[in-house]
Amino acid sequence: MAFQKAVKGTVLIGGGAIATVFGLSQFSQYRNKHGTLVNVQAAEAVTVPIKNDFPTREEQISTLKNTPEFDVLIIGGGATGCGCALDAATRGLKTALLERDDFSSGTSSRSTKLIHGGVRYLQKAIMKLDFEQYKMVKEALQERANLLEIAPHLSAPLPIMLPVYKWWQLPYYWIGIKLYDLVAGSQCLKRSYVLSKSRALEHFPMLRKDKLVGAIVYYDGQHNDARMNLAIALTAARYGAATANYTEVLRLLKRTEPGSGKQRVCGARCRDVLTGQEFDVKAKCVINATGPFTDSVRKMDDQEVPNICQPSAGVHIVMPGYYSPDNMGLLDPATSDGRVIFFLPWEKMTIAGTTDSPTDVTSHPIPTEEDINFILSEVRNYLSVDVEVRRGDVLAAWSGIRPLVTDPNSKDTQSICRNHVVAVSDSGLVTIAGGKWTTYRAMAQDTIDAAIQAHNLPAGSSKTIGLLLQGAEDWSPTLYIRLVQDYGLESEVAQHLASTYGDKAFEVAKIAQVTGKRWPIVGKRLVSEFPYIEAEVIYGVKEYARTAVDIISRRTRLAFLNVQAAEEALPRIVDIMGKELNWNEQKKKEELEAARKFLYYEMGYKVKSDQLTDSSEITLVPSDIERYKKRFHMFDKDKKGFITILDVQRVLESISVQIDEKTLHDILHEVDLNKNGQVELIEFLQLMSAIQKGYVSGSRLAVLMKTAEENLRQRAVIPVDRSGGGL
């Protein structure tokens, strides 16, 4: 057996050596051609002046309405669209960008949060000798280095562990990961290394020990995707691009070309979603950068054009931070159905995903229970049996649509193109589709190059390599210390502001409210568990946020981290936005309802509520039922069959504990399945049964009632903070 392993290992090492030669030869070519690019300080080459601040949304709308003709009009405010706007603006082109929702409201905010070349693509490139996939990995690794350089406050290297459970896999994976380092060349973040079983468990103590041989650790980048997208948009605006969110394209404008009689795209009819006003935006070139909605814009140009987008849904879940180490991710290279799962620390939580399944194009993708359970099942396979992976620990879940495309320029129009595609229609519409988050800048460069060539625009080469994004110029790893010292912010809040806004964190700190406490001096939190403060809502409005959803999902990431905490923060967020944007009471109510609907369907609240319904099965043994009935009747002294806020208050007063009425209302509301303002015995038993099965965790009512029972004997303080708030 050992001999067979040795032979198999030798064969694999030999194959790996051949792959290494292939990789090195291509790497050498790549370095000769591109090696000097990353070190270019593009900011020095940009001749377009940069404004100290970006214009208001109202000023941007006015510019769109009153400019006779732009050089470039970009449709789509995701990473690629905003990247195109920045590339065009820094070349000196008169640039406009329209986004019908918010910047990064689609796929760009729903990624795995990785800046990576794609280890699995490199594996496929080598195994299938696919040079196109190899080039894609090379390009992505160059762009990874650039992105980490231009936005260091929003991104950082992350070590990722690949656990090995079979001896023969060790040389196989080691060679593959070493090739990944080699292809990155001088842009390699840190060299990969091998860990013994004991060292692997030191770094990742939650890992399954059984049959573990060792592990390989490599490095990729991680970022705050929505904030990165916004930083690109704001930087483009400071360089003069007229960028507007909530501005919908209704149809494309066309003119007849003199002489040839051809119809040429020359702009778009738009509608300001917030006011309903319609207006035309004229441009020499129109660029379609709408991701999953690529085909809908292409059909505005030509109804007969075939679809090229093949959308794929990717679901992610967020779990408490204790599921992973603070500074080490995990890669499952071969799931039960052949997919890849990442398990990563992010924003002091743990993110796991993704799935990959065909889907319809929609603005509001919804995570399914099936996908959530698939991810949980794969996570269980890699974590120790001592770690109970509970469905109730899912704090948020979301689905993003990846816009895979077929190349319209290719003879084989059925094959999926893993790289990006730039196409120019007969009428001059430039479409950029496919690609990945990491390569947004290269995609934008190729798109603007194609636009310049197709429309004879007066511009030079791209200047975005090394161009610092909003907040990066004066950022340093110790910037947060000045925020603590100068403004009296909590250290955790200061670190969050520095890593979110970079050198613009001081602008947020300046408008932070005084707490009235000895410490912190300023910075009122929106919710106790997270470092988001009220001043960020005010600053978010300046950053073009116009709905409560913009704040909870993209200016802050609260909805992506814990939907219950996001819902708890909503009333205060709406109040603050109402003052900034002059909302009346009806508008506030509408915003609250829209944001709750977003949390319910798009961020996993629905699948949470499905875990505990009025038809939930009670699977408790008789002894547990009797025990929980006794606990319930401690509160229901009158044997009504239900408990109310008054019942809870009475018990708490008897043990000298006070909790404000609003908090008590929220605690009962979490369990009140039929929403009648009271918790019945059957609802309480359904809750306890769901907790036992792991479907629900962090129920404040369950903790409060258990602790009250104990405190009637011991008279201790009852905790009421969420212990996880899982879905």
XYZ file of C-alpha atoms in Angstrom:
727
model
C 0.000 0.000 0.000
C 2.784 2.375 0.940
C 4.547 1.457 -2.292
C 1.426 2.254 -4.317
C 1.239 5.609 -2.606
C 4.871 6.273 -3.383
C 4.428 5.336 -7.055
C 1.321 7.457 -7.333
C 3.103 10.350 -5.640
C 6.071 10.022 -7.981
C 3.830 10.063 -11.047
C 2.065 13.141 -9.760
C 5.332 14.876 -8.926
C 6.585 14.108 -12.449
C 3.411 15.534 -13.934
C 3.745 18.503 -11.638
C 7.299 19.058 -12.788
C 6.137 19.204 -16.412
C 3.440 21.643 -15.387
C 6.070 23.693 -13.576
C 8.184 23.954 -16.730
C 5.091 25.007 -18.664
C 4.265 27.571 -16.010
C 7.772 28.950 -15.797
C 8.082 29.354 -19.556
C 4.822 31.263 -19.755
C 5.720 33.203 -16.613
C 8.960 34.313 -18.237
C 7.075 35.558 -21.301
C 4.619 37.352 -19.072
C 7.303 39.026 -16.980
C 9.148 40.274 -20.073
C 5.973 41.821 -21.422
C 4.300 43.129 -18.286
C 6.857 43.087 -15.493
C 7.329 46.823 -15.227
C 3.670 47.832 -15.306
C 2.651 47.439 -11.674
C 5.307 49.806 -10.404
C 4.067 52.641 -12.609
C 2.706 55.442 -10.468
C -0.264 56.259 -12.633
C -1.368 59.184 -10.503
C 1.716 61.083 -11.667
C 0.762 60.455 -15.304
C -2.826 61.673 -14.919
C -3.162 65.226 -16.214
C -6.853 65.549 -15.332
C -7.232 67.563 -12.104
C -8.822 65.783 -9.153
C -11.370 67.645 -7.024
C -10.985 67.817 -3.259
C -14.470 66.385 -2.885
C -17.072 64.737 -5.068
C -20.181 66.641 -6.234
C -23.586 66.082 -4.644
C -26.056 63.822 -6.403
C -28.160 66.840 -7.309
C -25.139 68.467 -8.959
C -24.414 65.254 -10.847
C -27.986 65.068 -12.161
C -27.737 68.701 -13.252
C -24.502 67.937 -15.147
C -26.152 64.989 -16.890
C -29.099 67.138 -17.946
C -27.118 70.164 -19.106
C -24.093 68.674 -20.874
C -24.703 68.823 -24.672
C -22.701 65.644 -25.353
C -20.431 63.321 -23.397
C -17.605 61.348 -24.938
C -18.627 58.212 -23.061
C -21.877 57.162 -21.379
C -21.611 54.043 -19.205
C -24.683 52.065 -18.179
C -24.129 50.128 -14.945
C -22.707 51.115 -11.558
C -21.085 47.857 -10.514
C -17.337 47.339 -10.240
C -16.819 47.134 -14.010
C -19.018 50.106 -14.871
C -17.426 52.325 -12.227
C -14.017 51.068 -13.346
C -14.854 52.169 -16.900
C -15.914 55.598 -15.624
C -12.643 56.033 -13.725
C -10.538 54.835 -16.660
C -12.314 57.128 -19.121
C -12.299 60.176 -16.819
C -8.572 59.887 -16.066
C -7.848 59.768 -19.810
C -9.536 63.134 -20.146
C -12.778 61.879 -21.707
C -16.026 63.611 -20.780
C -17.692 60.767 -18.899
C -21.174 59.926 -17.614
C -22.381 56.868 -15.677
C -25.957 55.808 -14.947
C -27.062 53.169 -12.424
C -30.759 52.380 -11.993
C -30.315 51.179 -8.405
C -27.409 51.951 -6.059
C -23.709 51.560 -6.792
C -22.766 47.913 -6.162
C -26.378 46.943 -5.500
C -26.064 43.791 -7.610
C -23.390 41.142 -7.948
C -20.517 43.434 -6.961
C -21.645 43.545 -3.313
C -22.491 39.826 -3.097
C -19.130 38.225 -3.831
C -16.931 35.896 -1.749
C -14.963 39.054 -0.777
C -11.756 37.604 -2.263
C -9.256 39.342 -4.543
C -7.749 36.316 -6.204
C -6.263 34.815 -9.336
C -8.217 31.598 -9.075
C -6.360 28.520 -7.883
C -8.927 26.204 -9.479
C -8.592 27.961 -12.864
C -4.840 27.455 -12.775
C -5.424 23.770 -12.042
C -7.751 23.481 -15.041
C -5.344 25.430 -17.245
C -2.526 23.006 -16.466
C -4.552 19.788 -16.557
C -6.204 20.731 -19.878
C -3.269 22.765 -21.262
C -5.721 25.643 -21.640
C -3.644 28.726 -22.410
C -6.641 31.092 -22.258
C -7.421 30.133 -18.665
C -3.735 30.442 -17.859
C -3.672 34.006 -19.208
C -6.774 34.802 -17.160
C -5.039 33.663 -13.956
C -1.916 35.687 -14.801
C -3.963 38.807 -15.445
C -5.965 38.315 -12.244
C -2.807 37.942 -10.149
C -1.413 41.178 -11.571
C -4.711 42.921 -10.853
C -4.768 41.443 -7.343
C -1.447 43.145 -6.595
C -2.659 46.447 -8.029
C -5.928 46.404 -6.076
C -4.161 45.728 -2.787
C -1.862 48.663 -3.565
C -4.469 51.253 -4.581
C -6.918 50.594 -1.724
C -4.910 49.288 1.258
C -7.560 50.421 3.725
C -10.223 48.238 2.092
C -8.098 45.187 1.302
C -5.400 42.974 2.795
C -3.620 39.675 2.172
C -5.322 36.637 3.726
C -3.691 33.242 4.379
C -5.907 30.386 3.205
C -5.413 26.824 4.401
C -5.930 23.834 2.154
C -6.212 20.801 4.487
C -4.882 17.493 3.137
C -6.398 14.157 4.177
C -4.522 11.783 1.823
C -0.756 11.458 1.561
C -0.678 11.471 -2.235
C -2.530 14.800 -2.324
C 0.276 16.591 -0.503
C 2.758 16.754 -3.442
C -0.117 17.270 -5.889
C -1.531 20.315 -4.104
C 1.923 21.591 -3.132
C 3.052 21.749 -6.769
C -0.181 23.459 -7.796
C 0.078 26.088 -5.081
C 3.782 26.678 -5.811
C 2.856 27.275 -9.455
C 0.337 29.839 -8.231
C 3.185 31.629 -6.420
C 5.420 31.413 -9.499
C 2.817 32.829 -11.857
C 2.342 35.769 -9.485
C 6.104 36.420 -9.629
C 7.175 39.598 -7.915
C 3.510 40.269 -7.111
C 3.310 37.135 -4.934
C 1.827 38.350 -1.640
C 3.683 35.841 0.548
C 5.167 32.452 -0.256
C 3.012 29.393 0.371
C 4.161 26.817 2.900
C 3.386 23.321 4.215
C 2.178 22.626 7.745
C 2.350 19.398 9.696
C -0.851 18.033 11.223
C -0.057 19.499 14.651
C 0.868 22.922 13.222
C -2.264 22.956 11.058
C -4.408 22.352 14.142
C -2.577 25.138 16.001
C -3.494 27.593 13.246
C -7.028 26.213 12.697
C -8.102 24.412 15.904
C -11.661 23.889 14.602
C -10.359 21.628 11.814
C -11.349 17.959 11.635
C -8.440 15.935 13.024
C -9.428 12.482 11.779
C -7.094 11.311 8.959
C -5.580 14.809 8.629
C -2.125 14.526 7.046
C -1.132 18.172 7.026
C -2.033 21.371 5.225
C -0.784 23.861 2.661
C -1.210 27.581 3.260
C -1.219 30.110 0.423
C -2.118 33.790 0.227
C -4.789 35.707 -1.648
C -6.404 39.077 -1.054
C -9.632 39.954 0.734
C -11.672 43.156 0.546
C -14.890 44.914 1.449
C -16.484 44.560 -1.981
C -19.334 47.087 -1.766
C -17.114 49.753 -0.213
C -14.432 49.061 -2.843
C -17.016 49.551 -5.599
C -18.141 52.797 -3.981
C -14.530 53.992 -3.658
C -14.069 53.500 -7.427
C -17.276 55.439 -8.123
C -16.338 58.312 -5.792
C -12.828 58.512 -7.256
C -14.304 58.692 -10.756
C -16.616 61.492 -9.592
C -13.654 63.427 -8.179
C -11.927 63.129 -11.562
C -14.950 64.715 -13.220
C -17.219 61.811 -14.178
C -20.931 62.588 -13.871
C -22.035 59.517 -11.924
C -25.617 59.081 -10.764
C -27.293 56.224 -8.935
C -31.049 55.705 -9.093
C -31.048 56.854 -12.710
C -32.644 54.329 -15.031
C -32.041 53.951 -18.768
C -35.421 53.664 -20.491
C -34.163 53.279 -24.047
C -31.146 53.973 -26.230
C -31.080 57.021 -28.506
C -30.026 56.597 -32.120
C -29.142 58.849 -35.017
C -28.802 58.163 -38.724
C -25.243 58.389 -39.964
C -24.899 60.742 -42.967
C -23.774 58.988 -46.124
C -24.111 55.361 -45.006
C -27.595 55.765 -43.553
C -26.661 53.459 -40.653
C -28.316 53.780 -37.269
C -25.785 54.671 -34.565
C -26.318 54.678 -30.784
C -25.825 58.243 -29.533
C -27.111 58.290 -25.949
C -29.952 57.212 -23.705
C -33.334 58.359 -22.479
C -33.160 58.314 -18.671
C -35.393 58.640 -15.658
C -34.421 59.876 -12.216
C -35.991 57.103 -10.134
C -36.249 59.366 -7.078
C -38.107 62.233 -8.760
C -39.617 60.591 -11.842
C -38.105 63.237 -14.141
C -37.040 62.041 -17.587
C -34.217 63.493 -19.698
C -31.800 62.611 -22.491
C -28.066 62.057 -22.074
C -26.185 62.337 -25.377
C -22.819 60.650 -25.922
C -20.442 59.746 -28.737
C -20.122 56.252 -27.284
C -22.430 54.192 -25.055
C -20.994 51.346 -22.976
C -23.098 48.478 -21.632
C -21.580 47.306 -18.314
C -24.665 45.852 -16.684
C -23.422 42.406 -15.603
C -26.334 39.931 -15.498
C -28.511 42.465 -17.343
C -26.154 42.602 -20.324
C -28.698 41.120 -22.728
C -31.526 43.476 -21.766
C -29.409 46.483 -22.817
C -28.163 44.697 -25.948
C -31.798 44.132 -26.925
C -32.484 47.864 -26.528
C -29.986 48.189 -29.363
C -31.166 45.201 -31.435
C -34.213 43.101 -30.526
C -32.971 40.188 -32.651
C -29.584 39.786 -31.006
C -29.139 36.382 -29.272
C -28.550 36.188 -25.517
C -24.924 35.811 -24.441
C -25.348 35.879 -20.656
C -25.784 32.563 -18.844
C -26.461 33.614 -15.233
C -25.273 31.461 -12.355
C -26.377 31.930 -8.735
C -23.855 31.832 -5.921
C -25.133 31.679 -2.336
C -23.061 32.666 0.704
C -23.813 32.451 4.399
C -22.381 34.316 7.393
C -21.810 32.596 10.728
C -20.375 33.766 14.068
C -16.665 34.556 14.169
C -15.865 31.636 16.458
C -16.283 29.228 13.535
C -12.913 30.279 12.078
C -9.637 31.816 13.282
C -9.341 35.603 13.015
C -6.623 35.482 10.355
C -6.876 32.176 8.488
C -9.309 31.041 5.794
C -10.059 27.534 4.569
C -10.474 26.139 1.047
C -12.395 22.949 0.329
C -11.037 22.134 -3.170
C -13.466 19.311 -3.933
C -16.931 19.343 -2.402
C -19.337 16.419 -2.619
C -20.594 17.684 -5.989
C -17.235 18.897 -7.349
C -17.569 22.572 -6.449
C -15.209 24.709 -4.382
C -16.164 26.111 -0.971
C -14.345 28.920 0.846
C -14.628 29.348 4.619
C -13.209 32.754 5.517
C -12.977 35.256 8.373
C -14.590 38.543 7.322
C -15.496 41.604 9.391
C -15.039 39.516 12.584
C -17.583 36.990 11.309
C -17.175 33.856 9.178
C -18.300 33.770 5.563
C -18.869 30.459 3.737
C -19.664 29.854 0.074
C -20.275 29.661 -2.736
C -22.733 27.530 -4.656
C -22.942 27.570 -8.447
C -26.286 26.834 -10.067
C -28.214 28.139 -13.116
C -30.724 30.874 -12.355
C -32.962 33.474 -13.940
C -31.798 37.081 -14.109
C -33.433 39.138 -11.377
C -32.689 42.315 -9.435
C -33.615 40.547 -6.214
C -31.978 37.095 -5.986
C -33.050 35.031 -2.977
C -30.968 32.437 -1.103
C -32.642 29.045 -0.851
C -32.746 26.683 2.106
C -31.300 23.956 -0.111
C -28.191 26.012 -0.883
C -27.752 27.058 2.748
C -27.912 23.450 3.902
C -25.457 22.370 1.183
C -22.902 24.885 2.465
C -23.496 23.847 6.085
C -23.048 20.195 5.115
C -19.707 20.914 3.451
C -18.563 22.976 6.426
C -19.389 20.048 8.747
C -17.143 17.792 6.671
C -14.101 19.941 7.472
C -14.756 21.002 11.047
C -14.096 18.974 14.176
C -16.913 16.840 15.569
C -16.527 18.936 18.722
C -17.890 21.931 16.783
C -21.652 21.644 16.362
C -22.486 23.361 13.066
C -26.015 24.616 13.691
C -28.524 25.912 11.173
C -29.492 28.496 13.777
C -26.023 30.030 13.627
C -26.567 31.363 10.117
C -26.702 35.115 10.756
C -27.235 36.212 7.147
C -27.469 34.600 3.722
C -27.487 36.054 0.241
C -27.393 35.098 -3.408
C -25.398 36.865 -6.122
C -25.749 36.327 -9.866
C -22.513 35.674 -11.688
C -22.819 36.816 -15.329
C -21.099 34.004 -17.258
C -21.080 34.748 -20.984
C -20.592 33.156 -24.360
C -18.361 35.124 -26.720
C -20.455 36.713 -29.521
C -17.211 37.166 -31.492
C -16.492 33.418 -31.397
C -17.637 30.803 -33.923
C -18.537 28.520 -31.012
C -21.250 30.626 -29.427
C -22.328 27.852 -27.032
C -19.104 27.601 -25.034
C -18.826 29.572 -21.794
C -16.052 32.159 -21.761
C -14.398 32.304 -18.333
C -12.617 35.544 -19.207
C -14.276 38.836 -20.053
C -15.608 39.714 -23.490
C -15.699 43.124 -25.186
C -17.990 43.409 -28.201
C -18.982 46.355 -30.430
C -22.337 46.139 -32.210
C -23.042 47.404 -35.733
C -24.630 50.505 -34.201
C -21.571 51.200 -32.025
C -22.835 49.946 -28.631
C -19.824 48.687 -26.678
C -20.585 45.753 -24.359
C -18.291 44.460 -21.613
C -19.425 41.192 -20.046
C -18.111 38.274 -18.014
C -14.856 38.449 -16.068
C -14.500 38.643 -12.301
C -14.299 41.244 -9.529
C -10.520 41.081 -9.277
C -10.007 42.025 -12.932
C -12.443 44.947 -13.034
C -9.628 47.428 -13.837
C -8.237 45.396 -16.750
C -11.784 44.894 -18.037
C -12.375 48.633 -17.884
C -9.102 49.343 -19.679
C -9.953 46.918 -22.502
C -13.450 48.411 -22.765
C -12.293 52.027 -23.022
C -9.566 50.988 -25.494
C -12.276 49.403 -27.667
C -14.509 52.488 -27.311
C -11.678 54.819 -28.342
C -10.895 52.706 -31.383
C -14.522 52.202 -32.467
C -15.516 55.860 -32.046
C -12.234 57.688 -32.721
C -12.231 59.331 -29.301
C -9.375 61.717 -28.445
C -7.622 59.916 -25.584
C -4.355 58.242 -24.739
C -3.579 55.049 -22.865
C -5.035 53.916 -19.547
C -3.688 55.549 -16.401
C -5.351 53.497 -13.684
C -2.523 51.126 -12.707
C -1.331 52.384 -9.331
C -4.003 55.094 -9.183
C -5.049 55.417 -5.532
C -8.746 55.151 -4.750
C -10.834 57.309 -2.409
C -9.434 57.177 1.123
C -6.071 55.607 0.287
C -3.830 58.658 -0.117
C -3.013 59.396 3.533
C -4.091 56.094 5.059
C -1.709 54.182 7.306
C -2.175 51.096 9.499
C -1.932 53.305 12.596
C -4.396 55.962 11.441
C -7.043 54.648 13.841
C -4.864 55.653 16.827
C -5.180 59.323 15.842
C -8.961 58.883 15.682
C -8.966 57.546 19.239
C -6.634 60.256 20.522
C -8.097 63.227 18.640
C -11.815 62.461 18.883
C -12.297 60.063 21.789
C -13.680 57.185 19.723
C -13.702 53.597 20.949
C -10.711 51.696 19.593
C -12.946 49.181 17.788
C -14.982 51.961 16.184
C -11.821 53.844 15.184
C -10.342 50.755 13.550
C -13.573 50.179 11.669
C -13.726 53.781 10.413
C -10.087 53.690 9.298
C -10.538 50.424 7.421
C -13.775 51.598 5.801
C -13.129 55.235 4.895
C -9.331 55.409 4.945
C -8.123 58.984 5.339
C -11.750 60.179 5.036
C -12.465 58.621 8.452
C -11.708 61.997 10.017
C -14.693 63.488 8.171
C -16.949 60.890 9.783
C -15.390 61.422 13.207
C -15.971 65.190 12.956
C -19.732 64.723 12.672
C -19.986 61.969 15.295
C -22.331 62.816 18.161
C -21.189 63.255 21.754
C -22.239 60.231 23.800
C -22.566 62.009 27.142
C -20.431 59.278 28.701
C -16.942 59.441 30.144
C -15.842 57.068 27.368
C -16.214 56.981 24.464
C -16.579 60.722 24.102
C -18.140 60.573 20.631
C -19.625 57.872 18.419
C -23.076 56.474 19.212
C -23.392 52.915 17.928
C -26.344 51.868 15.780
C -26.356 48.453 17.507
C -24.243 47.324 20.427
C -22.510 44.347 18.740
C -21.105 46.214 15.742
C -18.827 49.256 15.432
C -21.127 51.160 13.053
C -22.044 54.592 14.395
C -24.851 57.052 13.687
C -22.499 59.517 11.989
C -21.970 56.983 9.206
C -25.626 57.339 8.216
C -25.168 61.092 7.758
C -21.921 60.549 5.837
C -23.585 57.782 3.812
C -26.140 60.287 2.526
C -23.226 62.420 1.337
C -21.878 59.286 -0.407
C -25.086 59.152 -2.492
C -27.071 56.780 -0.220
C -30.750 57.474 -0.820
C -32.524 54.527 0.815
C -32.268 52.694 4.118
C -31.183 49.596 2.170
C -28.182 51.550 0.845
C -27.062 52.179 4.415
C -27.575 48.714 5.920
C -26.134 46.802 2.969
C -23.533 48.942 1.179
C -22.452 52.011 3.186
C -22.308 49.776 6.245
C -22.358 45.961 5.841
C -24.780 45.314 8.681
C -27.316 43.385 6.567
C -24.559 41.071 5.322
C -23.324 40.379 8.852
C -26.476 39.958 10.939
C -29.991 40.556 9.623
C -31.525 40.780 13.088
C -29.057 43.485 14.101
C -29.784 45.290 10.818
C -33.516 45.212 11.503
C -32.922 46.503 15.022
C -30.935 49.463 13.642
C -33.457 50.354 10.935
C -35.750 52.741 12.864
C -32.828 54.921 13.957
C -31.279 54.825 10.470
C -34.572 55.925 8.912
C -34.936 58.761 11.445
C -31.446 60.086 10.673
C -31.915 59.785 6.899
C -35.309 61.439 7.218
C -33.708 64.532 8.729
C -30.959 64.633 6.091
C -33.282 64.096 3.119
C -36.425 65.829 4.452
C -38.611 62.719 4.462
C -42.158 62.966 5.758
C -43.696 60.301 7.997
C -45.194 58.410 5.054
C -41.816 58.242 3.313
C -40.174 56.984 6.517
C -42.786 54.246 6.792
C -42.214 53.228 3.167
C -38.450 53.071 3.705
C -38.845 50.892 6.795
C -41.128 48.501 4.932
C -38.822 48.332 1.882
C -35.759 47.650 4.027
C -37.521 44.939 6.029
C -38.678 43.336 2.793
C -35.067 43.384 1.560
C -33.864 41.691 4.764
C -36.704 39.180 4.664
C -36.231 37.981 1.090
C -32.706 38.864 -0.058
C -30.658 38.551 3.137
C -32.050 35.331 4.574
C -34.667 36.516 7.060
C -37.342 34.444 5.274
C -35.390 31.217 5.556
C -34.809 32.129 9.209
C -38.507 32.517 9.895
C -39.179 29.235 8.096
C -37.131 27.494 10.812
C -39.666 28.497 13.456
C -43.291 28.735 12.346
C -46.652 28.053 13.922
C -46.559 24.636 12.216
C -43.073 23.726 13.479
C -42.918 20.169 14.802
C -42.273 19.701 18.522
C -39.829 16.823 19.003
C -39.149 17.187 22.722
C -39.183 14.138 24.997
C -41.895 14.158 27.710
C -39.454 15.054 30.503
C -38.250 18.126 28.539
C -41.834 19.174 27.840
C -42.656 19.073 31.562
C -39.497 21.016 32.416
C -40.255 23.743 29.878
C -43.911 23.912 30.931
C -42.803 24.610 34.509
C -40.491 27.345 33.273
C -43.316 28.866 31.194
C -45.783 28.784 34.108
C -43.328 30.716 36.268
C -44.189 33.653 34.003
C -47.823 32.667 33.314
C -48.955 32.760 36.931
C -52.619 33.169 35.955
C -52.486 30.072 33.712
C -53.793 32.043 30.731
C -51.826 29.860 28.321
C -49.732 32.802 27.121
C -47.321 35.414 28.458
C -47.115 39.137 27.725
C -44.663 41.925 28.452
C -46.444 42.538 31.787
C -45.841 38.918 32.837
C -42.140 39.160 32.050
C -41.834 42.521 33.815
C -43.508 41.093 36.942
C -41.019 38.222 37.194
C -38.061 40.509 36.571
C -39.226 42.969 39.228
C -39.460 40.108 41.741
C -35.741 39.488 41.303
C -34.881 43.222 41.129
C -34.013 43.330 37.431
C -35.179 46.113 35.130
C -35.323 45.945 31.329
C -36.921 48.745 29.307
C -40.269 48.052 27.674
C -39.006 48.450 24.104
C -36.315 45.794 24.625
C -38.872 43.432 26.152
C -41.199 44.024 23.204
C -38.388 43.149 20.769
C -37.518 40.008 22.756
C -41.094 38.701 22.670
C -41.573 39.745 19.040
C -38.764 37.378 17.985
C -40.832 34.390 19.198
C -44.398 35.656 18.697
C -45.157 33.583 15.589
C -48.726 34.751 15.010
C -47.827 38.363 15.879
C -50.645 38.876 18.384
C -48.472 40.529 21.036
C -48.175 37.472 23.245
C -46.236 34.192 23.369
C -48.385 31.082 23.774
C -47.213 27.864 25.425
C -47.169 26.067 22.079
C -44.950 28.803 20.612
C -42.555 28.500 23.546
C -42.347 24.699 23.145
C -41.771 25.100 19.385
C -38.948 27.518 20.184
C -37.271 25.149 22.657
C -37.617 22.254 20.223
C -36.030 24.296 17.410
C -33.174 25.289 19.749
C -32.536 21.649 20.655
C -32.384 20.687 16.961
C -29.972 23.537 16.211
C -32.416 25.330 13.904
C -32.505 28.406 16.149
C -29.782 29.916 18.316
C -29.324 33.071 20.328
C -32.988 33.428 21.363
C -33.078 36.160 23.971
C -36.412 34.986 25.381
C -35.109 31.457 25.934
C -31.979 32.773 27.671
C -33.976 35.244 29.752
C -36.525 32.674 30.946
C -33.878 30.075 31.779
C -31.781 32.627 33.651
C -34.845 33.988 35.473
C -35.668 30.469 36.672
C -32.154 30.084 38.055
C -32.114 33.610 39.501
C -35.267 33.078 41.484
C -33.006 30.857 43.541
C -29.675 32.644 43.119
C -30.697 36.295 42.461
C -28.078 37.033 39.732
C -28.248 39.498 36.846
C -30.012 38.414 33.657
C -28.183 39.050 30.341
C -30.358 40.276 27.470
C -27.803 40.932 24.710
C -28.057 38.718 21.630
C -25.767 35.709 21.987
C -25.458 35.301 18.240
C -28.854 36.153 16.821
C -28.642 33.338 14.298
C -31.031 32.642 11.489
